[in-house]
Coordinates of C-alpha atoms in Angstrom, one line a residue:
M1 CA -57.4 28.4 -50.3
T2 CA -59.5 25.9 -52.3
Y3 CA -58.1 23.1 -50.1
A4 CA -59.3 24.9 -47.0
V5 CA -62.8 25.3 -48.5
L6 CA -62.9 21.5 -49.3
G7 CA -61.8 20.7 -45.9
E8 CA -64.6 22.8 -44.3
M9 CA -67.0 21.0 -46.7
A10 CA -65.6 17.7 -45.4
Q11 CA -66.4 18.6 -41.9
N12 CA -70.0 19.6 -42.4
D13 CA -72.4 16.9 -43.5
D14 CA -74.9 19.5 -44.7
Y15 CA -72.5 21.4 -46.7
S16 CA -72.0 19.8 -50.1
I17 CA -71.7 21.2 -53.6
E18 CA -75.4 20.4 -54.3
A19 CA -76.5 22.4 -51.1
L20 CA -74.9 25.6 -52.3
N21 CA -77.1 28.2 -53.8
T22 CA -76.7 28.8 -57.5
R23 CA -74.7 32.0 -57.2
S24 CA -72.3 30.6 -54.6
Q25 CA -71.9 27.4 -56.6
E26 CA -70.9 29.3 -59.7
R27 CA -68.4 31.4 -57.8
M28 CA -66.9 28.3 -56.2
I29 CA -66.6 26.5 -59.5
E30 CA -64.8 29.5 -61.0
L31 CA -62.6 29.6 -58.0
F32 CA -61.7 25.9 -58.4
S33 CA -61.1 26.2 -62.1
A34 CA -58.5 28.8 -61.4
S35 CA -56.6 26.4 -59.2
N36 CA -53.5 24.5 -60.4
E37 CA -54.8 21.5 -58.6
G38 CA -57.3 19.0 -59.8
L39 CA -60.3 19.0 -57.4
W40 CA -63.0 16.4 -57.4
E41 CA -66.0 15.1 -55.6
M42 CA -67.2 11.5 -55.8
S43 CA -70.4 9.8 -54.8
P44 CA -70.4 6.7 -52.6
E45 CA -71.2 4.7 -55.8
G46 CA -67.8 5.8 -57.3
L47 CA -69.3 8.3 -59.7
C48 CA -67.3 11.6 -60.0
T49 CA -69.9 14.3 -59.8
Y50 CA -67.5 17.2 -60.1
Y51 CA -63.9 17.7 -61.1
T52 CA -61.9 20.7 -62.2
P53 CA -62.0 20.7 -66.1
S54 CA -58.8 22.7 -66.5
F55 CA -56.8 20.0 -64.8
Y56 CA -58.4 16.8 -65.9
R57 CA -58.7 17.8 -69.6
I58 CA -55.2 16.3 -70.2
F59 CA -56.5 12.8 -69.3
N60 CA -58.6 10.6 -71.4
L61 CA -61.7 10.8 -69.2
P62 CA -65.3 11.2 -70.2
M63 CA -66.7 14.7 -69.5
P64 CA -68.4 16.0 -67.3
Q65 CA -68.6 12.8 -65.3
S66 CA -66.5 9.7 -65.0
T67 CA -66.1 6.7 -62.6
L68 CA -63.4 5.5 -60.2
E69 CA -62.9 2.5 -62.4
E70 CA -62.2 4.8 -65.4
W71 CA -59.6 6.7 -63.5
Q72 CA -58.0 3.6 -62.2
A73 CA -57.7 2.2 -65.7
L74 CA -55.3 5.2 -66.5
I75 CA -53.1 4.3 -63.6
H76 CA -49.6 2.7 -64.4
P77 CA -49.9 -1.1 -64.2
E78 CA -47.2 -1.2 -61.5
D79 CA -49.1 1.2 -59.3
R80 CA -52.7 -0.1 -59.6
N81 CA -52.5 -2.5 -56.7
Y82 CA -50.9 0.1 -54.6
F83 CA -53.8 2.5 -55.5
S84 CA -56.5 -0.1 -54.8
N85 CA -54.9 -1.1 -51.5
N86 CA -54.8 2.5 -50.4
V87 CA -58.5 3.0 -51.2
N88 CA -59.5 -0.2 -49.4
H89 CA -57.4 0.8 -46.4
Q90 CA -58.8 4.2 -46.2
I91 CA -62.4 3.0 -46.3
G92 CA -62.0 -0.2 -44.2
D93 CA -59.9 1.5 -41.5
H94 CA -62.0 4.7 -41.5
V95 CA -59.0 6.9 -42.4
E96 CA -60.5 10.3 -43.1
R97 CA -57.5 11.9 -44.9
F98 CA -54.9 9.9 -46.9
K99 CA -52.1 10.9 -49.2
S100 CA -50.5 8.8 -52.0
Q101 CA -48.3 9.1 -55.1
Y102 CA -48.7 7.1 -58.4
R103 CA -48.4 7.5 -62.1
V104 CA -51.3 8.2 -64.5
R105 CA -51.4 8.0 -68.3
N106 CA -52.3 11.3 -70.2
R107 CA -53.9 11.7 -73.6
H108 CA -50.4 11.6 -75.2
G109 CA -49.7 8.2 -73.8
E110 CA -47.2 9.6 -71.3
Y111 CA -47.3 8.8 -67.6
V112 CA -47.3 11.8 -65.2
W113 CA -46.8 11.6 -61.4
I114 CA -49.8 12.5 -59.3
E115 CA -49.9 13.3 -55.6
S116 CA -53.4 12.5 -54.4
T117 CA -55.1 13.7 -51.2
G118 CA -58.4 11.9 -50.5
I119 CA -60.9 12.8 -47.8
I120 CA -63.8 10.4 -47.0
K121 CA -66.7 11.2 -44.7
Q122 CA -68.5 8.1 -43.3
D123 CA -71.5 7.7 -40.9
D124 CA -71.4 5.8 -37.7
D125 CA -72.1 2.6 -39.4
G126 CA -69.1 3.0 -41.8
N127 CA -71.2 3.9 -44.8
V128 CA -69.5 6.4 -47.1
L129 CA -71.4 9.7 -47.3
Y130 CA -69.1 11.4 -49.8
M131 CA -65.5 11.6 -51.0
I132 CA -63.6 14.7 -52.0
G133 CA -60.0 15.4 -52.8
A134 CA -57.3 17.0 -54.8
H135 CA -54.7 15.9 -57.3
S136 CA -51.3 17.7 -58.0
D137 CA -49.0 17.0 -60.9
I138 CA -45.6 16.4 -59.3
T139 CA -43.8 15.1 -62.4
R140 CA -41.3 17.8 -62.5
E141 CA -40.6 17.5 -58.8
K142 CA -40.4 13.8 -59.0
T143 CA -38.1 13.8 -62.0
Q144 CA -35.8 16.3 -60.3
R145 CA -35.8 14.2 -57.2
D146 CA -35.0 11.0 -59.3
H147 CA -32.3 12.9 -61.0
I148 CA -30.8 14.0 -57.7
Y149 CA -31.1 10.3 -56.5
T150 CA -29.4 9.1 -59.6
L151 CA -26.6 11.5 -59.1
A152 CA -26.3 10.5 -55.5
Y153 CA -26.7 6.8 -55.7
R154 CA -26.1 5.6 -59.3
D155 CA -22.9 5.1 -61.2
P156 CA -23.2 7.0 -64.6
L157 CA -21.2 4.4 -66.7
T158 CA -22.9 1.2 -65.6
K159 CA -26.2 2.5 -64.1
T160 CA -25.6 0.2 -61.1
Y161 CA -25.7 1.6 -57.5
N162 CA -22.5 3.3 -56.1
R163 CA -20.4 2.9 -52.9
R164 CA -22.6 5.5 -51.1
K165 CA -25.7 3.4 -51.7
L166 CA -23.9 0.2 -50.5
L167 CA -22.9 1.7 -47.2
E168 CA -26.4 3.2 -46.7
S169 CA -28.0 -0.2 -47.4
L170 CA -25.6 -1.9 -44.9
N171 CA -26.2 0.8 -42.3
N172 CA -30.0 0.1 -42.6
V173 CA -29.6 -3.5 -41.5
D174 CA -28.4 -5.2 -38.3
L175 CA -25.2 -6.7 -39.4
A176 CA -25.1 -8.8 -36.2
V177 CA -28.1 -10.8 -37.1
T178 CA -28.8 -10.2 -40.8
A179 CA -28.0 -13.2 -43.0
G180 CA -26.4 -12.6 -46.4
A181 CA -23.1 -11.6 -47.8
V182 CA -21.1 -8.9 -49.5
I183 CA -19.1 -9.9 -52.6
Y184 CA -16.3 -7.7 -53.7
T185 CA -15.2 -8.2 -57.2
N186 CA -12.2 -6.8 -59.2
I187 CA -11.5 -6.9 -62.9
N188 CA -7.8 -8.0 -63.1
F189 CA -5.4 -6.3 -65.4
L190 CA -7.9 -3.5 -66.2
K191 CA -5.4 -0.7 -65.8
I192 CA -2.9 -2.4 -68.2
Y193 CA -5.7 -3.0 -70.6
T194 CA -6.9 0.6 -70.5
D195 CA -3.4 2.0 -70.8
T196 CA -2.8 -0.2 -73.9
F197 CA -6.2 0.1 -75.7
G198 CA -7.7 3.3 -74.4
Y199 CA -10.5 4.4 -72.1
D200 CA -13.3 3.4 -74.5
S201 CA -12.1 -0.2 -74.5
G202 CA -11.6 -0.1 -70.7
N203 CA -15.2 1.2 -70.3
D204 CA -16.5 -1.7 -72.4
V205 CA -14.9 -4.2 -70.1
I206 CA -16.4 -2.4 -67.0
R207 CA -19.9 -2.5 -68.6
A208 CA -19.4 -6.1 -69.4
A209 CA -18.5 -6.9 -65.8
A210 CA -21.5 -5.0 -64.6
E211 CA -23.9 -6.8 -66.9
A212 CA -22.4 -10.2 -65.9
L213 CA -22.8 -9.4 -62.2
I214 CA -26.5 -8.3 -62.7
K215 CA -27.2 -11.3 -64.8
V216 CA -25.9 -13.8 -62.1
F217 CA -26.9 -12.0 -58.9
S218 CA -29.9 -9.7 -59.6
D219 CA -32.3 -12.3 -58.3
V220 CA -30.7 -12.4 -54.9
G221 CA -29.2 -8.9 -54.4
D222 CA -28.1 -5.6 -55.7
V223 CA -24.9 -4.7 -57.7
F224 CA -22.7 -1.7 -56.9
R225 CA -19.8 -0.2 -58.6
I226 CA -17.2 0.8 -56.0
D227 CA -14.3 2.1 -58.0
N228 CA -12.8 2.0 -61.5
G229 CA -12.8 -1.9 -61.9
E230 CA -14.2 -2.8 -58.6
F231 CA -17.8 -3.9 -57.9
A232 CA -19.7 -5.2 -54.9
V233 CA -22.8 -7.4 -54.6
L234 CA -25.0 -7.1 -51.5
L235 CA -26.8 -10.4 -51.1
D236 CA -30.1 -10.0 -49.2
T237 CA -30.9 -13.7 -49.5
L238 CA -29.3 -16.3 -47.3
L239 CA -27.1 -18.5 -49.5
P240 CA -24.6 -21.1 -48.3
K241 CA -21.0 -20.8 -49.3
Q242 CA -21.3 -23.5 -51.9
A243 CA -24.2 -21.8 -53.6
I244 CA -22.2 -18.6 -53.7
S245 CA -19.1 -20.5 -55.1
D246 CA -21.3 -22.0 -57.8
R247 CA -22.6 -18.6 -58.8
L248 CA -19.0 -17.2 -58.9
E249 CA -18.1 -19.9 -61.3
V250 CA -21.1 -19.0 -63.4
L251 CA -20.0 -15.4 -63.2
K252 CA -16.6 -16.2 -64.9
R253 CA -18.3 -17.8 -67.8
Q254 CA -21.0 -15.1 -68.1
F255 CA -18.3 -12.4 -68.0
N256 CA -16.4 -14.0 -70.9
L257 CA -19.6 -14.3 -72.9
T258 CA -20.5 -10.6 -72.3
L259 CA -17.0 -9.6 -73.3
K260 CA -17.4 -11.3 -76.7
Q261 CA -20.6 -9.3 -77.3
Y262 CA -18.4 -6.2 -76.9
N263 CA -15.9 -7.8 -79.4
H264 CA -13.2 -8.1 -76.8
S265 CA -11.0 -11.2 -76.9
Y266 CA -8.5 -10.1 -74.3
A267 CA -8.6 -12.6 -71.3
H268 CA -9.9 -10.9 -68.2
N269 CA -10.9 -12.5 -65.0
L270 CA -13.1 -11.4 -62.1
I271 CA -11.5 -12.0 -58.8
S272 CA -13.8 -11.9 -55.7
G273 CA -13.7 -11.8 -52.0
V274 CA -16.8 -12.7 -49.9
C275 CA -17.6 -11.5 -46.5
M276 CA -20.4 -13.6 -45.0
L277 CA -23.1 -12.2 -42.8
P278 CA -24.1 -12.0 -39.9
N279 CA -20.9 -10.5 -38.5
P280 CA -21.4 -9.4 -34.9
E281 CA -18.4 -7.1 -34.6
A282 CA -18.4 -5.4 -38.0
S283 CA -19.6 -2.0 -39.2
A284 CA -20.8 -1.2 -42.7
E285 CA -17.3 0.0 -43.7
N286 CA -15.7 -3.0 -42.0
V287 CA -17.9 -5.5 -43.9
V288 CA -16.9 -3.9 -47.2
F289 CA -13.2 -3.8 -46.1
Q290 CA -13.3 -7.6 -45.1
A291 CA -14.8 -8.5 -48.5
K292 CA -12.1 -6.4 -50.3
F293 CA -9.5 -7.9 -48.0
A294 CA -10.5 -11.4 -49.1
M295 CA -10.5 -10.3 -52.7
L296 CA -6.9 -9.0 -52.4
Y297 CA -5.8 -12.2 -50.8
A298 CA -7.4 -14.2 -53.6
I299 CA -5.4 -12.1 -56.1
K300 CA -2.2 -12.6 -54.1
T301 CA -2.7 -16.4 -53.9
D302 CA -3.9 -16.9 -57.5
M303 CA -7.5 -17.9 -56.5
S304 CA -10.6 -16.9 -58.2
Y305 CA -12.4 -16.1 -54.9
C306 CA -11.8 -16.2 -51.2
F307 CA -14.3 -16.3 -48.3
S308 CA -14.0 -14.3 -45.1
D309 CA -16.4 -14.6 -42.3
F310 CA -16.4 -13.9 -38.6
E311 CA -14.7 -17.1 -37.8
N312 CA -11.7 -16.9 -40.4
Y313 CA -11.4 -13.2 -41.0
R314 CA -8.4 -13.0 -38.5
D315 CA -6.7 -15.8 -40.5
V316 CA -7.3 -14.1 -43.8
Q317 CA -6.1 -10.8 -42.4
R318 CA -2.9 -12.5 -41.2
R319 CA -2.2 -14.1 -44.5
L320 CA -2.7 -11.0 -46.5
F321 CA -0.6 -9.0 -44.0
I322 CA 2.2 -11.5 -44.6
E323 CA 1.8 -11.0 -48.3
T324 CA 2.1 -7.3 -48.1
G325 CA 4.0 -6.5 -44.9
I326 CA 7.5 -7.9 -45.2
K327 CA 9.1 -4.7 -46.5
S328 CA 7.5 -2.5 -43.9
A329 CA 8.4 -5.1 -41.2
L330 CA 12.0 -4.8 -42.2
D331 CA 11.8 -1.0 -41.9
R332 CA 10.2 -1.4 -38.5
R333 CA 12.9 -3.9 -37.4
E334 CA 10.4 -6.7 -36.6
F335 CA 12.7 -9.4 -38.0
Y336 CA 15.3 -10.8 -35.7
I337 CA 17.8 -13.6 -35.8
L338 CA 18.2 -16.8 -33.7
F339 CA 21.3 -19.0 -33.8
Q340 CA 21.4 -22.9 -33.7
P341 CA 24.7 -24.6 -33.2
I342 CA 26.1 -27.2 -35.6
V343 CA 28.4 -29.5 -33.7
S344 CA 31.0 -32.1 -34.6
S345 CA 29.7 -35.6 -34.3
A346 CA 33.0 -36.7 -32.8
N347 CA 33.3 -34.4 -29.8
H348 CA 30.1 -32.2 -29.9
K349 CA 32.2 -29.0 -30.2
V350 CA 30.7 -26.1 -32.1
E351 CA 31.6 -26.2 -35.8
S352 CA 29.3 -23.3 -36.7
F353 CA 25.9 -21.7 -36.1
E354 CA 23.0 -21.4 -38.5
A355 CA 21.4 -18.0 -38.6
L356 CA 17.6 -18.4 -38.6
V357 CA 15.4 -15.4 -39.3
R358 CA 12.3 -14.9 -37.3
W359 CA 9.4 -12.3 -37.4
R360 CA 7.8 -10.9 -34.3
S361 CA 4.9 -8.6 -35.6
E362 CA 3.5 -5.9 -33.4
N363 CA 0.0 -6.9 -34.6
Y364 CA 0.2 -10.7 -35.0
G365 CA 2.9 -11.9 -32.7
E366 CA 5.2 -14.6 -33.9
I367 CA 5.0 -15.3 -37.7
Y368 CA 6.9 -18.4 -38.6
P369 CA 9.3 -19.0 -41.5
D370 CA 7.0 -21.5 -43.1
E371 CA 4.5 -18.7 -43.3
F372 CA 6.6 -15.9 -44.8
I373 CA 9.7 -17.4 -46.6
S374 CA 7.7 -18.6 -49.6
V375 CA 5.8 -15.3 -49.7
A376 CA 9.1 -13.4 -49.6
E377 CA 10.4 -15.5 -52.5
S378 CA 7.2 -14.9 -54.5
N379 CA 7.2 -11.1 -54.1
K380 CA 11.0 -10.8 -54.3
T381 CA 11.3 -9.3 -50.8
I382 CA 13.5 -12.4 -50.0
V383 CA 16.4 -10.4 -51.5
E384 CA 16.4 -7.6 -48.9
L385 CA 15.5 -10.1 -46.2
G386 CA 18.5 -12.2 -47.1
Y387 CA 20.9 -9.2 -46.9
F388 CA 19.4 -8.5 -43.5
V389 CA 20.3 -12.0 -42.3
I390 CA 23.8 -11.7 -43.6
A391 CA 24.4 -8.4 -41.9
K392 CA 23.1 -9.8 -38.6
A393 CA 25.3 -12.9 -38.9
C394 CA 28.3 -10.7 -39.5
E395 CA 27.4 -8.6 -36.5
F396 CA 27.2 -11.8 -34.4
I397 CA 30.6 -13.0 -35.6
R398 CA 32.1 -9.7 -34.8
L399 CA 30.6 -9.7 -31.3
C400 CA 32.1 -13.1 -30.7
K401 CA 35.5 -12.1 -31.8
D402 CA 35.7 -8.8 -30.0
H403 CA 34.1 -9.6 -26.6
H404 CA 34.3 -13.4 -26.2
D405 CA 37.5 -14.4 -28.0
L406 CA 35.5 -16.8 -30.2
D407 CA 36.4 -17.6 -33.8
I408 CA 33.1 -19.0 -35.2
K409 CA 31.5 -19.5 -38.6
V410 CA 27.8 -18.8 -39.4
S411 CA 25.7 -20.4 -42.1
V412 CA 23.1 -18.1 -43.8
N413 CA 20.4 -19.3 -46.1
V414 CA 20.4 -17.5 -49.5
S415 CA 17.6 -17.8 -52.1
V416 CA 18.5 -18.4 -55.7
L417 CA 16.6 -15.2 -56.4
Q418 CA 19.2 -13.4 -54.3
L419 CA 22.0 -15.4 -55.7
L420 CA 20.9 -14.3 -59.2
Q421 CA 21.4 -10.6 -58.3
A422 CA 24.3 -9.4 -60.4
K423 CA 25.9 -7.6 -57.5
F424 CA 25.3 -10.3 -54.9
V425 CA 28.9 -11.4 -54.3
K426 CA 30.1 -7.8 -54.3
R427 CA 27.4 -6.8 -51.7
V428 CA 28.3 -9.7 -49.4
Q429 CA 31.9 -8.7 -49.6
Q430 CA 31.1 -5.1 -48.7
T431 CA 29.1 -6.3 -45.7
L432 CA 32.1 -8.4 -44.5
A433 CA 34.4 -5.4 -45.1
H434 CA 32.1 -3.3 -42.9
F435 CA 32.6 -5.7 -40.1
N436 CA 36.2 -6.4 -40.9
L437 CA 35.6 -10.1 -41.4
P438 CA 37.1 -12.7 -43.8
A439 CA 35.0 -14.5 -46.3
S440 CA 35.8 -17.9 -44.6
C441 CA 33.6 -17.0 -41.6
L442 CA 30.4 -17.2 -43.7
I443 CA 28.8 -20.4 -45.1
I444 CA 26.3 -19.6 -47.9
E445 CA 23.5 -22.2 -47.9
I446 CA 21.3 -22.6 -51.0
T447 CA 18.2 -24.7 -51.1
E448 CA 16.8 -24.5 -54.7
S449 CA 19.0 -27.1 -56.3
L450 CA 16.6 -27.9 -59.1
I451 CA 16.7 -24.3 -60.3
L452 CA 20.5 -24.4 -60.1
E453 CA 20.6 -27.1 -62.8
S454 CA 19.2 -24.7 -65.4
E455 CA 20.6 -21.4 -64.2
T456 CA 24.1 -21.1 -65.5
F457 CA 24.5 -17.6 -64.0
A458 CA 23.7 -19.0 -60.5
I459 CA 26.4 -21.6 -61.0
E460 CA 28.8 -18.8 -62.1
Q461 CA 27.9 -17.0 -58.8
I462 CA 28.7 -20.1 -56.7
H463 CA 32.1 -20.3 -58.5
A464 CA 32.7 -16.7 -57.7
L465 CA 31.8 -17.2 -54.0
R466 CA 34.2 -20.1 -53.8
H467 CA 37.0 -18.2 -55.6
N468 CA 36.5 -15.4 -53.1
G469 CA 36.9 -17.7 -50.1
F470 CA 33.3 -18.5 -49.1
S471 CA 32.0 -21.9 -48.3
V472 CA 28.9 -23.0 -50.2
S473 CA 26.4 -25.5 -48.8
L474 CA 23.5 -27.3 -50.4
D475 CA 20.7 -27.2 -47.9
D476 CA 17.8 -29.6 -47.3
F477 CA 19.2 -32.5 -49.4
G478 CA 16.6 -35.2 -49.9
T479 CA 13.5 -32.9 -50.4
G480 CA 13.5 -33.0 -54.2
Y481 CA 17.0 -32.9 -55.6
S482 CA 17.3 -35.5 -58.3
S483 CA 20.7 -35.6 -59.8
L484 CA 23.9 -36.4 -57.8
E485 CA 25.9 -35.9 -60.9
S486 CA 24.8 -32.3 -61.1
F487 CA 25.4 -31.9 -57.5
F488 CA 29.0 -32.9 -57.8
S489 CA 29.5 -30.8 -60.9
I490 CA 28.6 -27.6 -58.8
P491 CA 31.3 -26.6 -56.4
F492 CA 29.5 -27.1 -53.1
N493 CA 31.8 -27.9 -50.1
Q494 CA 29.0 -28.8 -47.8
L495 CA 25.8 -31.0 -47.9
K496 CA 23.0 -30.6 -45.4
I497 CA 20.8 -33.7 -45.2
D498 CA 17.2 -32.9 -44.4
R499 CA 15.6 -33.9 -41.1
K500 CA 13.0 -36.0 -42.9
I501 CA 15.7 -38.2 -44.5
I502 CA 17.5 -38.6 -41.2
A503 CA 14.2 -39.6 -39.5
K504 CA 13.5 -42.2 -42.3
A505 CA 16.8 -43.7 -41.9
M506 CA 15.8 -44.7 -38.3
T507 CA 13.2 -47.1 -39.6
E508 CA 14.3 -48.0 -43.2
W509 CA 17.6 -49.7 -43.6
E510 CA 17.6 -48.9 -47.4
V511 CA 17.7 -45.2 -46.5
A512 CA 20.4 -45.6 -43.9
A513 CA 22.5 -47.6 -46.4
Y514 CA 21.9 -45.0 -49.0
L515 CA 23.1 -42.2 -46.6
S516 CA 26.2 -44.2 -45.7
S517 CA 27.2 -44.5 -49.3
L518 CA 26.5 -40.8 -49.9
V519 CA 28.6 -39.8 -46.9
D520 CA 31.5 -42.0 -48.0
L521 CA 31.3 -40.4 -51.5
C522 CA 31.2 -36.9 -50.0
K523 CA 34.3 -37.6 -47.7
R524 CA 36.3 -38.7 -50.8
R525 CA 35.4 -35.4 -52.5
K526 CA 36.2 -33.4 -49.4
I527 CA 32.6 -32.3 -48.9
A528 CA 31.4 -32.0 -45.3
V529 CA 28.0 -33.5 -44.5
V530 CA 25.6 -32.1 -41.9
G531 CA 22.6 -34.0 -40.5
E532 CA 19.7 -31.9 -39.5
G533 CA 16.9 -32.6 -37.1
I534 CA 18.8 -34.7 -34.5
E535 CA 16.4 -34.8 -31.6
T536 CA 17.0 -38.0 -29.6
E537 CA 19.9 -40.2 -28.5
E538 CA 18.8 -42.8 -30.9
M539 CA 19.0 -40.4 -33.8
L540 CA 22.4 -39.3 -32.6
K541 CA 23.7 -42.9 -32.6
Q542 CA 22.2 -43.6 -36.0
A543 CA 23.8 -40.5 -37.5
K544 CA 27.2 -41.4 -36.1
E545 CA 26.9 -45.0 -37.5
I546 CA 26.1 -43.5 -40.9
G547 CA 29.3 -41.4 -40.6
I548 CA 27.8 -37.9 -40.8
N549 CA 30.5 -35.3 -39.9
Y550 CA 28.3 -32.6 -38.2
L551 CA 25.0 -32.6 -36.5
Q552 CA 22.3 -30.0 -35.8
G553 CA 19.0 -30.4 -33.9
Y554 CA 17.1 -30.0 -30.7
Y555 CA 19.1 -32.7 -29.0
F556 CA 22.0 -30.3 -28.8
A557 CA 20.1 -26.9 -28.7
K558 CA 17.1 -25.1 -30.0
P559 CA 17.5 -21.9 -32.0
T560 CA 18.3 -19.2 -29.5
N561 CA 19.4 -15.6 -29.1
R562 CA 23.0 -14.6 -29.5
S563 CA 23.7 -14.4 -25.8
N564 CA 22.7 -18.1 -25.3
A565 CA 24.4 -19.1 -28.4
I566 CA 27.7 -17.6 -27.1
E567 CA 27.2 -19.3 -23.8
F568 CA 26.7 -22.6 -25.6
A569 CA 30.0 -22.1 -27.6
N570 CA 31.9 -21.2 -24.4
L571 CA 30.5 -24.3 -22.6
H572 CA 31.1 -26.8 -25.4
G573 CA 34.2 -25.2 -27.2
V574 CA 34.7 -24.3 -30.8
E575 CA 36.3 -26.8 -33.2

């Protein structure tokens, strides 16, 4: 009601407080005094000629009149420029009605939130005729709104923003053109630490991580807590990768310093993944996912951080898929076996086949052994993968016997990790029994010879294999094996010379002479020698001159499916 009256006053140049008759003026003042709002009138010179005493009594203002400058002095320092700019904008741009919100200090030294509505009447020349308006105390509403905002967007433990705020911030920018980055950071071993020392200690580590992130990145972006020990930083400033790398190195040191302030000496690390922007094909969720994906890959590969951008995301995704997907790929039957013949150097008849595992992924196509074998060894999936190869090799041997009247042997690569399984020999025997095959049809190839020197149980397993009728081969000789004495002390009955050594023997007579001596020594000890990587007529000739018994390589046949392998055996014969 009072607001409507003031509005009517603002529309009528002749209708001001001074123009009212005494009786109407008294009633109007009483009416204004009963309002919960602060109502005021100000002269063009900035002198407040009237304001509601009941409202403005809580502010340190001179009564009954005060100036605009005295009111402005009470405004929060952070809001003063905002207030001045609004006044100048309203007068300069002839804005008749304008609303704003700012903080004002009361007599108790506390700041209250004010919502201000100002109405200015100007003549045709832009001269101010009068100013009137209203103030409302919106502190309670503002506090409730801030509380709701805190609940919605702030993490209660660290006071940083949360995941919801991160996604909203990303949704508010054009990710296809906006420069910046999302950094996804994880506190390693936090769960183990919390389980050991309790939640209070774990919370200290989380706070320390938040403080370190804010210290290092607050000048270029915001920090968000995503999950228990996971944070994100949204960089709103274009930084090159090197500058981000430098800050991540600083972050590690800052985190350790902050941990000490919490009296924690346990060694934690922050592992980070970085998704660079712009990213033309990414959504907000996908950008966060890419950053987390890079972080997971960094963990898997023992790195402190890893970058993922539009250019290399597919590569990072592929690498992490390999790190995590071997077990499920076995379940989905994505692995398959190719067979490469090993032939006699004398007559080129088939002595055996080597079973070579391959991976054809539904999502990534062909994944090559040099990509997944080392991963399988590091995460121990090599054990089940090895048993899969053995079973497929036995299946192939059985097929050759039953349908093609071929008596063949197959070499299978076995990791020392698999060899160290207590039930390895028994499980291989069970597989052979399932296919009704003798042990003599399998040749067990082992590569990690340096490990064998120190693993007495592995040597015991080799003895057990030999005792039960298996042939055992040392694979890739020449790629790191150092002790011939140890080699001859382990009961191998086959030695496979690596393709690199064979190739070197083509150009270096010392290597050729060494191999000749080695082959002679093996023959005296009844150890068969296989030369790998025979690809040309010249290599074949050199291998025969050295005296190598059996040969394997593209010169004879590439690894192929079992139908073609059987055709090769039928064509060339089996020794």
